[in-house]
Short mmCIF file of N, CA and C in Angstrom, two decimals:
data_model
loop_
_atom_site.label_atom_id
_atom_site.label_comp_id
_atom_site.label_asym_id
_atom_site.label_seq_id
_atom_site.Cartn_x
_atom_site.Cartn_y
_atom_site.Cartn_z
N UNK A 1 -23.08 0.64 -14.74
CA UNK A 1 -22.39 1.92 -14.77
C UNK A 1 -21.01 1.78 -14.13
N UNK A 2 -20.10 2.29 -14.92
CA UNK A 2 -18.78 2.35 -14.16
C UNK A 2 -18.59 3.47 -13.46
N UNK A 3 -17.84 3.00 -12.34
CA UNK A 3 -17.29 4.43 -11.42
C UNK A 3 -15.98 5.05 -12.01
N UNK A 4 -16.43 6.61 -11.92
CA UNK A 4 -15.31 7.08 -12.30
C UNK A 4 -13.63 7.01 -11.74
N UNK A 5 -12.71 7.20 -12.55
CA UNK A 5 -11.55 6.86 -12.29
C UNK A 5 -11.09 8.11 -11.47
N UNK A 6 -9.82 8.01 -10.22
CA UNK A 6 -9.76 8.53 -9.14
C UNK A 6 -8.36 8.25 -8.69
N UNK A 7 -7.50 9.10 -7.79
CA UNK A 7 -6.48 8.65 -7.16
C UNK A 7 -6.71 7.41 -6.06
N UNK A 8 -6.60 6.93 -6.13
CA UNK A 8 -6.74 6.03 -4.38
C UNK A 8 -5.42 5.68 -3.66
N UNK A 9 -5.09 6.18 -2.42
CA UNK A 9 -4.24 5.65 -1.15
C UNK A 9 -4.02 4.09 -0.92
N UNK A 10 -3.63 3.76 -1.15
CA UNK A 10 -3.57 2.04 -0.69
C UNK A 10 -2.45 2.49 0.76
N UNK A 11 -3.02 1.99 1.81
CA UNK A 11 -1.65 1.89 2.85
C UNK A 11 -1.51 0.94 3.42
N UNK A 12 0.00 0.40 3.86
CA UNK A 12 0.58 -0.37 4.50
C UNK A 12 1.65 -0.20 5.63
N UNK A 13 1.25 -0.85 6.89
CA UNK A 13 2.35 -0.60 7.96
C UNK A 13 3.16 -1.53 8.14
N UNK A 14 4.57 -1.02 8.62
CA UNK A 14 5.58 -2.08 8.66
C UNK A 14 6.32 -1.47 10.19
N UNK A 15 7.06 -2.72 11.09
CA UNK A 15 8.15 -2.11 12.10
C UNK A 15 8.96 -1.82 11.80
N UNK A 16 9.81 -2.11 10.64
CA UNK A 16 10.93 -1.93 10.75
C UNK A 16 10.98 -0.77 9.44
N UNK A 17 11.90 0.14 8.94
CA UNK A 17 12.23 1.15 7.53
C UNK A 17 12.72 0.28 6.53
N UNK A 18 13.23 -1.10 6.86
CA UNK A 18 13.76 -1.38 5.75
C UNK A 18 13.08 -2.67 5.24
N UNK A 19 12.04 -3.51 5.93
CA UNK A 19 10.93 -3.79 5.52
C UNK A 19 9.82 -3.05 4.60
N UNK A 20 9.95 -1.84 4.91
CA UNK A 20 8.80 -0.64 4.12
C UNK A 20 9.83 -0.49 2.72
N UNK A 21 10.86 -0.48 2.95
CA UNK A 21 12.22 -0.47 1.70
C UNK A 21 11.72 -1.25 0.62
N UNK A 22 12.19 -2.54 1.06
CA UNK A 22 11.82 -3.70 0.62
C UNK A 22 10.41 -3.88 -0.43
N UNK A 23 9.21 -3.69 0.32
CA UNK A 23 8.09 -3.71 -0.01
C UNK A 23 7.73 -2.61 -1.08
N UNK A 24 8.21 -1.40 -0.97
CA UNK A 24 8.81 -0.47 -1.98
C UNK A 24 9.28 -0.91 -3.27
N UNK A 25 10.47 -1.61 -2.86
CA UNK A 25 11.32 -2.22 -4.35
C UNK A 25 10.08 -3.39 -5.03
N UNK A 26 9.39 -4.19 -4.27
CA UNK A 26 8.63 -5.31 -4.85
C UNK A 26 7.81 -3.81 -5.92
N UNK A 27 7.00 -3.24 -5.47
CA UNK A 27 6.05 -2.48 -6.11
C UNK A 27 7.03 -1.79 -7.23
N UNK A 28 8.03 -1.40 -7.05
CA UNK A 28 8.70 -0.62 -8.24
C UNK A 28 8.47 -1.49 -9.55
N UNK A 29 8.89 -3.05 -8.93
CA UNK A 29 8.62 -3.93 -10.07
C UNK A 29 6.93 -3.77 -11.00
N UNK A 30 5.96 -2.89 -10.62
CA UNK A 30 5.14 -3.14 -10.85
C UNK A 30 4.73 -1.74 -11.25
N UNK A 31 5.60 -0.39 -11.16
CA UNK A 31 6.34 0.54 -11.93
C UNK A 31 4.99 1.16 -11.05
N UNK A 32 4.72 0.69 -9.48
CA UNK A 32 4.51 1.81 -8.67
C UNK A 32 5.23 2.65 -7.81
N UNK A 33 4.64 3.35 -7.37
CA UNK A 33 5.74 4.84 -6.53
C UNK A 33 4.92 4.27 -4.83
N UNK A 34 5.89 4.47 -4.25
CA UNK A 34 5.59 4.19 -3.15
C UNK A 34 6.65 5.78 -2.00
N UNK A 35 5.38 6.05 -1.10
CA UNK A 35 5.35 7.32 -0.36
C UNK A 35 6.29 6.30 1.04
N UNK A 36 7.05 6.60 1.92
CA UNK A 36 7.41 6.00 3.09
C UNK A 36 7.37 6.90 3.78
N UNK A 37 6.80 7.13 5.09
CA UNK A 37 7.33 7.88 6.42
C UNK A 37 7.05 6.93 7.35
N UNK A 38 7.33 7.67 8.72
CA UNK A 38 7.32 7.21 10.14
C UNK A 38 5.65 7.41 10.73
N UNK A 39 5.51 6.32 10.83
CA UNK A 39 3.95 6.01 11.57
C UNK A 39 3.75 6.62 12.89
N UNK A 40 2.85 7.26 13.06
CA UNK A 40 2.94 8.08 14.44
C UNK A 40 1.03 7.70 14.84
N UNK A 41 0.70 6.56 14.30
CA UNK A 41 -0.63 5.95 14.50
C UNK A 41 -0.38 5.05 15.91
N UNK A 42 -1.92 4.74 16.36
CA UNK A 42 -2.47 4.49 17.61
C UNK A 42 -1.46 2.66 17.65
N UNK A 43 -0.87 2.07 16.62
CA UNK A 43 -0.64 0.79 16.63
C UNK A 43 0.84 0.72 16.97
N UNK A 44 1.49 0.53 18.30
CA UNK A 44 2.91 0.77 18.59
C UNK A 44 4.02 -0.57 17.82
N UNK A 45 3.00 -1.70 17.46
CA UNK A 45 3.85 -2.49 16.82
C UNK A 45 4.33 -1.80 14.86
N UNK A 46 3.71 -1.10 14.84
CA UNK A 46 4.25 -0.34 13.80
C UNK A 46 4.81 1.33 13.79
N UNK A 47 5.86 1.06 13.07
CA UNK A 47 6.65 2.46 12.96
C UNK A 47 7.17 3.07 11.58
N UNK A 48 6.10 2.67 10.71
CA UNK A 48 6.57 3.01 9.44
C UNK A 48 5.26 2.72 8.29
N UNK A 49 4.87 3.85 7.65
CA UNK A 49 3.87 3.63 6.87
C UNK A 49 4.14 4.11 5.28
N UNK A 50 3.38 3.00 4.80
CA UNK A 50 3.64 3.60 3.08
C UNK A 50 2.71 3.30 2.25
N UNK A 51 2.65 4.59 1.46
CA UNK A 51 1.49 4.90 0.64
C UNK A 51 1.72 4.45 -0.53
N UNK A 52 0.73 3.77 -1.24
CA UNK A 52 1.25 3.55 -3.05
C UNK A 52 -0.47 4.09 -3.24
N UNK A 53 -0.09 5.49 -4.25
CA UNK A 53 -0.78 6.09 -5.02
C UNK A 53 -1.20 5.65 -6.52
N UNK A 54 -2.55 5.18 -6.66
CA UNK A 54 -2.92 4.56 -7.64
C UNK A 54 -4.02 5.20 -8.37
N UNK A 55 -4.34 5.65 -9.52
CA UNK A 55 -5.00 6.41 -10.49
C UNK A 55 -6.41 5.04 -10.82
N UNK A 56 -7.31 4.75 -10.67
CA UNK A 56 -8.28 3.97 -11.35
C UNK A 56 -9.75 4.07 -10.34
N UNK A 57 -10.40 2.96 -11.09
CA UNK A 57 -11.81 3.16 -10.44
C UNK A 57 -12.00 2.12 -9.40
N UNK A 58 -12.76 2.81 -8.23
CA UNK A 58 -12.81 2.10 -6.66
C UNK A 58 -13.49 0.63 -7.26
N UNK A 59 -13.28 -0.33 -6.45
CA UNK A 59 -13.89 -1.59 -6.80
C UNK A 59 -14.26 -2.26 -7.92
N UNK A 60 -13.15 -1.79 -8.79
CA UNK A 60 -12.65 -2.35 -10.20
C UNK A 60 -11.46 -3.81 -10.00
N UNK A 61 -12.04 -4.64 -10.96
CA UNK A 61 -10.97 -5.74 -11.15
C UNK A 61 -9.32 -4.88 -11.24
N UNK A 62 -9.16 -4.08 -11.89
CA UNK A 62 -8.23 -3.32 -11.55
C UNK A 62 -7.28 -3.48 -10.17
N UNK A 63 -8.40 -2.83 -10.07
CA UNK A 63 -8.36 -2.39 -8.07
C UNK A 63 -7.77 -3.70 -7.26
N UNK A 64 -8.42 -4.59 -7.43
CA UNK A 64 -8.48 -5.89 -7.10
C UNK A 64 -6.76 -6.32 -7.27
N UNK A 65 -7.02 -6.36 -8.34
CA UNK A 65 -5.26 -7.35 -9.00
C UNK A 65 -4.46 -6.38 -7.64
N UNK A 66 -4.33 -5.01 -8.24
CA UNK A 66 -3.38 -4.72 -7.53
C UNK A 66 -2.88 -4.63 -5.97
N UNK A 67 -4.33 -4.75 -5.48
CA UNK A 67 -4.48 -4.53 -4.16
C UNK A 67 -3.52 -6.05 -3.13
N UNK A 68 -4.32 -7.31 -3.98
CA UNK A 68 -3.60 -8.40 -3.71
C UNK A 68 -2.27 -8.63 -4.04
N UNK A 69 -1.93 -8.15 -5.26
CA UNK A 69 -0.44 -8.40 -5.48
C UNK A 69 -0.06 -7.64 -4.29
N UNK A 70 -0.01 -5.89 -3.89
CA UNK A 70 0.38 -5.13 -2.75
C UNK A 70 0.19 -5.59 -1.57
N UNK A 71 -0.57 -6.74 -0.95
CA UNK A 71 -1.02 -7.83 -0.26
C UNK A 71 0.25 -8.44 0.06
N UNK A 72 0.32 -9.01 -0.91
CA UNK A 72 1.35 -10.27 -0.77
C UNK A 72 2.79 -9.51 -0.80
N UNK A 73 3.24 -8.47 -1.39
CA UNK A 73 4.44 -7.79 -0.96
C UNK A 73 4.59 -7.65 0.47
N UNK A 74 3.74 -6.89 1.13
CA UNK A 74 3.66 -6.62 2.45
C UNK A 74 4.07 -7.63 3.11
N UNK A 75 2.83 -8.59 2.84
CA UNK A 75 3.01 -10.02 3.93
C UNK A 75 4.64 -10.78 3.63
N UNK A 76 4.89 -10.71 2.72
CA UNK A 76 6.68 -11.39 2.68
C UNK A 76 7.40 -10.41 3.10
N UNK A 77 7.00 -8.74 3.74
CA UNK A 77 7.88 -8.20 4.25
C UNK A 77 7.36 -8.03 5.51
N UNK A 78 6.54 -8.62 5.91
CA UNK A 78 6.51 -8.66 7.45
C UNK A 78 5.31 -7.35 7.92
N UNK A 79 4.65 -6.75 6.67
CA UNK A 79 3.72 -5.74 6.71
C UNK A 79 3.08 -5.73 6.57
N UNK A 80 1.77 -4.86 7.43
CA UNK A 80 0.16 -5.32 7.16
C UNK A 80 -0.56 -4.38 6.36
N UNK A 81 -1.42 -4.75 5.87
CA UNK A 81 -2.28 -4.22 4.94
C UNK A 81 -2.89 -2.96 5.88
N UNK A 82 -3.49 -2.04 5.49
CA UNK A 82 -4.27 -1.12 6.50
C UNK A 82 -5.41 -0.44 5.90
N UNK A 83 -5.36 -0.86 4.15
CA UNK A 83 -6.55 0.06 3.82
C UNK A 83 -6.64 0.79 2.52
N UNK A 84 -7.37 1.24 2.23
CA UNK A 84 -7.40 2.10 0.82
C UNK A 84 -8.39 3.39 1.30
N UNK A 85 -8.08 4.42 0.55
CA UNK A 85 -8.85 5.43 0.73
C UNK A 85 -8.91 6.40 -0.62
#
């Protein structure tokens, strides 16, 4: 049975705004939208969080590809993964 298809949160924290920039433009390439604000979470080495809003089904190969490609943007911008919801 497949799970139905759904918005999902992917988030990522970064220190710096123009690291979260950056990581932004990689995903545009990939003709996602990416949310940026100021992190006001319990982790003081981060000050900047961003959301890429994704339409499909939870724990789909889907899911997968994109999550790692959004992976590896982060990590060449110096930003950590934090999660999906």
């Amino acid at each position: 049975m497949t799970e139905p298809i759904r918005y999902i949160d992917f988030t990522f924290l970064f220190a710096e705004p123009d690291e979260a920039e950056a990581f932004a433009d990689d995903c545009a390439e990939l003709e996602y939208q990416v949310e940026i604000s100021e992190y006001d979470g319990d982790d003081d080495r981060y000050g900047w969080i961003a959301i890429v809003t994704l339409q499909m089904a939870p724990h789909s190969p889907p899911m997968t590809a994109a999550e790692v490609a959004m992976r590896g943007f982060a990590t060449r911008h110096g930003g950590r993964y934090a999660g999906w919801a």
